[in-house]
Short mmCIF file of C-alpha atoms (C1' of nucleotides) in Angstrom, two decimals:
data_model
loop_
_atom_site.label_atom_id
_atom_site.label_comp_id
_atom_site.label_asym_id
_atom_site.label_seq_id
_atom_site.Cartn_x
_atom_site.Cartn_y
_atom_site.Cartn_z
CA MET A 17 120.32 65.33 79.71
CA ASN A 18 123.91 64.25 80.26
CA ASP A 19 127.01 65.10 78.18
CA LYS A 20 126.01 62.81 75.34
CA GLY A 21 122.50 64.24 75.09
CA GLU A 22 121.14 61.07 76.65
CA PHE A 23 118.06 61.32 78.76
CA ASP A 24 118.44 60.57 82.45
CA LEU A 25 115.52 60.17 84.80
CA GLU A 26 116.94 62.57 87.37
CA ASP A 27 116.61 65.36 84.80
CA PHE A 28 112.98 64.63 84.08
CA LEU A 29 111.04 67.25 85.97
CA PRO A 30 108.03 65.08 86.94
CA TYR A 31 110.41 62.50 88.40
CA ALA A 32 112.53 65.06 90.25
CA LEU A 33 109.43 66.74 91.64
CA ASN A 34 108.00 63.45 92.74
CA GLN A 35 111.12 62.34 94.55
CA ALA A 36 111.35 65.65 96.38
CA ALA A 37 107.64 65.66 97.20
CA GLU A 38 107.73 62.11 98.55
CA THR A 39 110.76 62.83 100.68
CA THR A 40 109.23 65.89 102.30
CA SER A 41 105.73 64.43 102.64
CA ARG A 42 107.01 61.39 104.44
CA GLY A 43 108.80 63.30 107.14
CA PHE A 44 105.78 65.37 107.99
CA SER A 45 103.09 62.72 107.65
CA THR A 46 105.08 60.57 110.06
CA TYR A 47 104.60 63.33 112.61
CA TYR A 48 100.83 63.72 112.39
CA ARG A 49 100.26 60.01 111.89
CA ASP A 50 102.28 58.95 114.94
CA ARG A 51 100.99 61.72 117.19
CA TYR A 52 97.36 61.93 116.15
CA GLY A 53 96.66 58.98 113.88
CA MET A 54 95.76 61.41 111.13
CA LEU A 55 95.85 61.00 107.36
CA ARG A 56 96.88 63.66 104.89
CA THR A 57 93.37 64.80 104.03
CA GLU A 58 92.54 65.08 107.73
CA TRP A 59 95.53 67.36 108.24
CA ARG A 60 94.44 69.51 105.33
CA VAL A 61 90.84 69.79 106.53
CA LEU A 62 91.94 70.51 110.09
CA PHE A 63 94.30 73.12 108.73
CA HIS A 64 91.58 74.97 106.85
CA LEU A 65 89.24 75.03 109.82
CA GLY A 66 92.01 76.15 112.14
CA ARG A 67 93.35 78.77 109.81
CA TYR A 68 90.12 80.25 108.43
CA GLY A 69 87.51 79.41 111.07
CA GLU A 70 84.10 77.78 110.98
CA MET A 71 82.82 76.78 107.55
CA THR A 72 80.82 74.13 105.74
CA ALA A 73 82.26 71.05 104.08
CA ARG A 74 81.43 72.62 100.78
CA ALA A 75 83.54 75.68 101.58
CA ILE A 76 86.44 73.43 102.50
CA CYS A 77 86.09 71.66 99.16
CA ASP A 78 86.29 74.97 97.33
CA ARG A 79 89.10 76.47 99.34
CA ALA A 80 91.23 73.36 99.62
CA GLY A 81 90.55 71.98 96.16
CA LEU A 82 89.42 68.68 97.64
CA HIS A 83 86.56 66.54 96.41
CA LYS A 84 83.50 66.35 98.66
CA THR A 85 83.96 62.62 99.25
CA LYS A 86 87.45 63.16 100.62
CA VAL A 87 86.26 65.98 102.84
CA SER A 88 83.30 63.96 104.03
CA ARG A 89 85.51 61.13 105.18
CA ALA A 90 88.10 63.41 106.74
CA VAL A 91 85.38 65.27 108.64
CA ALA A 92 83.97 61.99 109.95
CA ALA A 93 87.44 60.91 111.08
CA LEU A 94 88.22 64.23 112.78
CA ASP A 95 84.81 64.13 114.42
CA GLY A 96 85.51 60.61 115.65
CA LYS A 97 88.73 61.88 117.22
CA GLY A 98 86.86 64.73 118.92
CA LEU A 99 88.78 67.38 116.98
CA LEU A 100 85.79 69.07 115.38
CA SER A 101 82.12 69.68 116.01
CA ARG A 102 79.33 69.65 113.45
CA ARG A 103 76.04 71.44 113.83
CA THR A 104 73.28 71.58 111.28
CA ASP A 105 72.46 75.05 110.02
CA PRO A 106 68.84 75.65 111.10
CA ASP A 107 68.27 77.95 108.12
CA ASP A 108 69.21 75.30 105.58
CA ARG A 109 69.34 71.88 107.08
CA ARG A 110 71.50 70.52 104.23
CA HIS A 111 74.46 72.52 105.54
CA GLU A 112 76.64 71.52 108.43
CA ARG A 113 78.70 74.19 110.10
CA LEU A 114 82.06 72.71 111.02
CA ALA A 115 84.41 74.09 113.66
CA LEU A 116 87.38 72.82 115.61
CA THR A 117 86.86 71.84 119.22
CA GLY A 118 89.28 73.00 121.89
CA ARG A 119 91.27 69.84 121.38
CA GLY A 120 91.14 70.38 117.65
CA GLN A 121 92.58 73.84 118.07
CA GLY A 122 95.34 72.45 120.22
CA VAL A 123 96.22 69.91 117.58
CA PHE A 124 96.08 72.63 114.93
CA SER A 125 98.52 74.77 116.88
CA ASP A 126 100.88 71.89 117.39
CA LEU A 127 100.78 70.91 113.73
CA VAL A 128 101.27 74.44 112.47
CA ASP A 129 104.23 74.89 114.78
CA ALA A 130 105.63 71.57 113.63
CA ALA A 131 105.07 72.57 110.00
CA ARG A 132 106.95 75.84 110.52
CA ARG A 133 109.88 74.06 112.10
CA TYR A 134 109.85 71.37 109.44
CA ASP A 135 109.76 73.88 106.62
CA ALA A 136 112.56 75.86 108.21
CA ALA A 137 114.64 72.71 108.62
CA ILE A 138 114.29 71.82 104.97
CA SER A 139 114.87 75.36 103.78
CA SER A 140 117.89 75.91 105.98
CA GLY A 141 120.21 74.39 103.41
CA PHE A 142 119.24 76.92 100.77
CA THR A 143 119.99 80.58 100.24
CA ARG A 144 117.21 83.11 100.41
CA HIS A 145 117.42 83.47 96.65
CA GLU A 146 117.16 79.72 96.05
CA ARG A 147 114.15 79.51 98.33
CA GLU A 148 112.40 82.29 96.46
CA VAL A 149 113.08 80.81 93.05
CA LEU A 150 112.01 77.36 94.22
CA ARG A 151 108.71 78.54 95.68
CA ASP A 152 107.97 80.70 92.68
CA CYS A 153 108.66 77.88 90.22
CA LEU A 154 106.55 75.44 92.21
CA SER A 155 103.54 77.71 92.38
CA ARG A 156 103.74 78.43 88.66
CA ILE A 157 104.01 74.73 87.83
CA ALA A 158 101.07 73.91 90.09
CA ARG A 159 98.89 76.25 88.04
CA MET A 160 99.83 74.61 84.71
CA ARG A 161 97.83 71.90 82.96
CA PRO A 162 100.69 70.48 80.92
CA ARG A 163 100.27 67.96 78.10
CA VAL A 164 102.81 66.11 75.99
CA PRO A 165 103.25 68.23 72.84
CA ARG A 166 102.82 66.49 69.49
CA MET B 25 104.01 83.04 105.64
CA ASN B 26 101.87 86.05 104.77
CA ASP B 27 102.23 89.65 105.96
CA LYS B 28 100.88 88.88 109.41
CA GLY B 29 103.22 85.97 109.94
CA GLU B 30 100.31 83.58 109.49
CA PHE B 31 100.99 80.22 108.01
CA ASP B 32 99.47 79.53 104.62
CA LEU B 33 99.45 76.12 103.04
CA GLU B 34 100.83 77.36 99.73
CA ASP B 35 104.02 78.30 101.56
CA PHE B 36 104.48 74.89 103.10
CA LEU B 37 107.13 73.21 101.02
CA PRO B 38 105.73 69.65 101.19
CA TYR B 39 102.38 70.97 99.99
CA ALA B 40 103.86 73.10 97.21
CA LEU B 41 106.04 70.22 96.05
CA ASN B 42 103.12 67.84 96.08
CA GLN B 43 100.88 70.10 94.03
CA ALA B 44 103.60 70.63 91.44
CA ALA B 45 104.47 66.93 91.36
CA GLU B 46 100.84 65.89 90.91
CA THR B 47 100.32 68.39 88.13
CA THR B 48 103.32 67.24 86.15
CA SER B 49 102.83 63.53 86.84
CA ARG B 50 99.28 63.61 85.60
CA GLY B 51 100.10 65.09 82.22
CA PHE B 52 102.73 62.48 81.49
CA SER B 53 101.02 59.42 82.97
CA THR B 54 98.00 60.23 80.81
CA TYR B 55 100.28 59.77 77.81
CA TYR B 56 101.73 56.36 78.64
CA ARG B 57 98.47 55.11 80.11
CA ASP B 58 96.37 56.02 77.09
CA ARG B 59 98.92 54.87 74.54
CA TYR B 60 100.30 51.74 76.17
CA GLY B 61 98.14 50.98 79.19
CA MET B 62 101.19 51.35 81.40
CA LEU B 63 101.48 52.26 85.07
CA ARG B 64 104.17 54.45 86.57
CA THR B 65 106.36 51.61 87.80
CA GLU B 66 106.17 49.99 84.38
CA TRP B 67 107.38 53.20 82.74
CA ARG B 68 110.25 53.37 85.20
CA VAL B 69 111.30 49.75 84.68
CA LEU B 70 111.00 50.09 80.91
CA PHE B 71 113.07 53.24 81.10
CA HIS B 72 115.92 51.56 82.95
CA LEU B 73 116.07 48.64 80.56
CA GLY B 74 115.94 50.92 77.54
CA ARG B 75 118.46 53.36 78.86
CA TYR B 76 120.99 51.01 80.43
CA GLY B 77 120.43 47.70 78.62
CA GLU B 78 119.87 44.14 79.75
CA MET B 79 119.93 43.55 83.50
CA THR B 80 118.35 41.49 86.26
CA ALA B 81 115.35 42.56 88.32
CA ARG B 82 117.69 42.97 91.25
CA ALA B 83 119.83 45.44 89.30
CA ILE B 84 116.71 47.45 88.43
CA CYS B 85 115.80 47.56 92.12
CA ASP B 86 119.21 48.94 92.98
CA ARG B 87 119.45 51.43 90.15
CA ALA B 88 115.87 52.65 90.27
CA GLY B 89 115.45 52.55 94.03
CA LEU B 90 112.36 50.37 93.67
CA HIS B 91 111.37 47.49 95.93
CA LYS B 92 111.62 44.03 94.42
CA THR B 93 107.88 43.45 94.70
CA LYS B 94 107.13 46.51 92.59
CA VAL B 95 109.70 45.49 90.01
CA SER B 96 108.39 41.92 89.97
CA ARG B 97 104.88 43.09 89.16
CA ALA B 98 106.01 45.67 86.60
CA VAL B 99 108.17 43.06 84.85
CA ALA B 100 105.23 40.66 84.69
CA ALA B 101 103.03 43.40 83.21
CA LEU B 102 105.62 44.48 80.62
CA ASP B 103 106.17 40.83 79.74
CA GLY B 104 102.42 40.38 79.29
CA LYS B 105 102.43 43.32 76.87
CA GLY B 106 105.31 41.79 74.90
CA LEU B 107 107.64 44.68 75.73
CA LEU B 108 110.38 42.66 77.41
CA SER B 109 111.86 39.17 77.36
CA ARG B 110 113.08 37.19 80.33
CA ARG B 111 115.60 34.39 80.16
CA THR B 112 116.97 32.45 83.06
CA ASP B 113 120.70 32.79 83.55
CA PRO B 114 122.07 29.23 83.07
CA ASP B 115 124.98 29.98 85.42
CA ASP B 116 122.70 30.94 88.31
CA ARG B 117 119.16 29.87 87.75
CA ARG B 118 117.83 32.32 90.38
CA HIS B 119 118.64 35.22 88.04
CA GLU B 120 116.52 36.29 85.12
CA ARG B 121 118.13 38.42 82.47
CA LEU B 122 115.64 41.03 81.35
CA ALA B 123 115.79 42.92 78.06
CA LEU B 124 113.42 44.95 75.94
CA THR B 125 111.96 43.33 72.86
CA GLY B 126 111.90 45.22 69.56
CA ARG B 127 108.47 46.51 70.44
CA GLY B 128 109.70 47.44 73.89
CA GLN B 129 112.50 49.47 72.35
CA GLY B 130 110.02 51.22 70.11
CA VAL B 131 107.88 52.14 73.10
CA PHE B 132 110.96 53.26 74.99
CA SER B 133 111.97 55.58 72.13
CA ASP B 134 108.51 57.03 71.90
CA LEU B 135 108.28 57.61 75.64
CA VAL B 136 111.71 59.19 75.90
CA ASP B 137 110.89 61.52 73.01
CA ALA B 138 107.59 62.37 74.65
CA ALA B 139 109.35 62.95 77.96
CA ARG B 140 111.82 65.34 76.32
CA ARG B 141 109.05 67.32 74.69
CA TYR B 142 107.01 67.32 77.89
CA ASP B 143 109.92 68.50 79.99
CA ALA B 144 110.72 71.21 77.46
CA ALA B 145 107.10 72.37 77.44
CA ILE B 146 107.03 72.70 81.21
CA SER B 147 110.44 74.34 81.36
CA SER B 148 109.72 76.79 78.57
CA GLY B 149 108.13 79.30 80.93
CA PHE B 150 111.27 79.56 83.04
CA THR B 151 114.60 81.24 82.55
CA ARG B 152 117.72 79.14 82.28
CA HIS B 153 118.70 80.34 85.73
CA GLU B 154 115.34 79.38 87.26
CA ARG B 155 115.55 75.94 85.70
CA GLU B 156 119.01 75.39 87.13
CA VAL B 157 118.05 76.51 90.62
CA LEU B 158 114.87 74.43 90.54
CA ARG B 159 116.61 71.24 89.48
CA ASP B 160 119.41 71.75 91.94
CA CYS B 161 117.02 72.36 94.84
CA LEU B 162 114.92 69.33 93.93
CA SER B 163 117.85 66.97 93.77
CA ARG B 164 119.18 68.21 97.10
CA ILE B 165 115.76 67.82 98.74
CA ALA B 166 115.38 64.33 97.33
CA ARG B 167 118.56 63.30 99.11
CA MET B 168 117.40 64.61 102.50
CA ARG B 169 115.72 62.53 105.18
CA PRO B 170 113.98 65.39 106.96
CA ARG B 171 112.23 65.11 110.31
CA VAL B 172 110.19 67.58 112.32
CA PRO B 173 112.70 69.24 114.72
CA ARG B 174 111.84 69.24 118.43
"C1'" DT C 14 121.74 30.10 105.48
"C1'" DA C 15 121.50 33.69 102.07
"C1'" DT C 16 119.71 35.48 97.66
"C1'" DT C 17 116.37 36.09 93.63
"C1'" DG C 18 112.06 36.64 92.66
"C1'" DT C 19 106.80 35.79 93.54
"C1'" DT C 20 102.52 35.99 96.10
"C1'" DA C 21 99.51 37.71 99.68
"C1'" DT C 22 97.92 41.35 102.34
"C1'" DA C 23 97.03 45.82 104.02
"C1'" DC C 24 96.96 50.68 103.99
"C1'" DT C 25 96.97 55.25 101.61
"C1'" DC C 26 95.45 58.09 97.95
"C1'" DT C 27 92.58 59.21 94.04
"C1'" DA C 28 88.38 59.12 91.25
"C1'" DT C 29 83.62 58.31 90.07
"C1'" DA C 30 78.96 56.86 90.50
"C1'" DA C 31 74.97 56.20 93.17
"C1'" DC C 32 72.47 57.46 96.99
"C1'" DT C 33 69.84 60.34 100.97
"C1'" DA C 34 68.04 64.39 102.64
"C1'" DT C 35 66.85 68.95 101.94
"C1'" DA C 36 65.63 72.94 99.24
"C1'" DT D 26 65.60 69.86 89.62
"C1'" DA D 27 69.51 71.27 92.12
"C1'" DT D 28 72.62 71.23 96.18
"C1'" DA D 29 75.04 69.27 100.59
"C1'" DG D 30 76.81 65.53 102.13
"C1'" DT D 31 77.37 60.12 102.50
"C1'" DT D 32 78.36 55.50 100.95
"C1'" DA D 33 80.22 52.10 97.79
"C1'" DT D 34 83.62 50.68 94.73
"C1'" DA D 35 87.63 50.49 91.99
"C1'" DG D 36 92.17 51.73 90.58
"C1'" DA D 37 96.76 53.16 91.66
"C1'" DG D 38 100.70 53.68 94.94
"C1'" DT D 39 103.27 52.07 98.91
"C1'" DA D 40 104.96 48.77 102.41
"C1'" DT D 41 105.81 44.40 104.66
"C1'" DA D 42 105.75 39.56 105.55
"C1'" DA D 43 105.86 35.02 103.95
"C1'" DC D 44 107.03 31.93 100.52
"C1'" DA D 45 109.47 28.90 96.58
"C1'" DA D 46 113.45 27.95 94.12
"C1'" DT D 47 118.22 28.13 93.87
"C1'" DA D 48 122.79 28.70 95.54
#
DNA sequence: TATTGTTATACTCTATAACTATA
DNA sequence: TATAGTTATAGAGTATAACAATA
C-alpha cells in the first residue's frame, strides 16, 4: 500500500514473487538451454539423478514433486541427449532404473557449479541476515496452500 | 548448501522463488478465474485501468511492462466480458482510449479487496521485520538482470 | 518512415485423461 | 485391480515476426 492506503501491484506478494522468480529463472535457464538445449524439467530430473544417484522415474516424481508425465518426457529427452541410461529392473519389469551416464555426470557437475556461482552472484547484494530471512520466508510460503479469505 | 557443502535444490534461489511464486499465484488466480473467467494478463490490465484510470493500450504496456500483443489480447477479452470500453481518439485515430465500464469497476473493487485479504493472509505468519526484508529483497531481485558468472 | 494495435506462429509450462505393459 | 511409465491433448504463459491502419 502507498501513503494513501491505495493498493499498488508492487506490494502484492504474488506479483513481487513472480517478478523475482522470472528474473532469476531466466538468467539460469538461458545457461542450460544455450549450452545443453535443456528445458527446466530436464535440469530438475538431471539434478536429482546427479545429486541422489540411480533411481526410478517414480522416485524422481516423489522426491522432486513432479508429475510422472513431466518426468517421462524429461527422461526421454535426457536419454536422447545421451545424458542418462535406462535399464529395466529384472525383478519387476515395470520399473526402469535410471542413472546418469559419464556425460550426464559431467553436465551435472557443470550445472551445479554454475548454479552455485549464479546463486552467489544474486545473493552478493544482500547481507547474511537478509539472505537468511529471504530463504526462510520463501520456504515457509512454499509450504502454504493459501486461499482468498472471505 | 547442507552440512557437507552439497548443493540442495531448496537452497537454490531461483527454485525457492519459483516454488513460492507458484504457490501464491495459484491461490489468487483460482479466485479471479472461478469468479470472472479471467487470465493473469487480464487481471493485470484491469488492475492498471482501475488503479490509474483511462489510458491507451500503449500506456498500459509501458506502465505494466507487458508486451503489446499480450495487452491487445487481454483488452479484447475484457471487452468481450463487458468490463472495459474502447473509443478511438478522434485526434489520432491510431489510439484507443480504454476505460473500465461500471461492471469493470465493480470487478476491480472486488479483486483489489480480495488481493488485500489474500496478501494479509499470507503475510500474517511473518513478523513486520520479516515482511519488510522479504519485500525489499524481492523488489531488488526483480530489478536485476543476473547471468551465470564465468 | 514511424507508431498503434492486431494476427499468426511457435515454444515453454502445466494439467488431465487415456493408454500399454507388467504385476 | 493396481502400479510404472507413455502418449495425446488442451490450456496458459511467453516471445517474435509480420501485418493493417494511421500519422
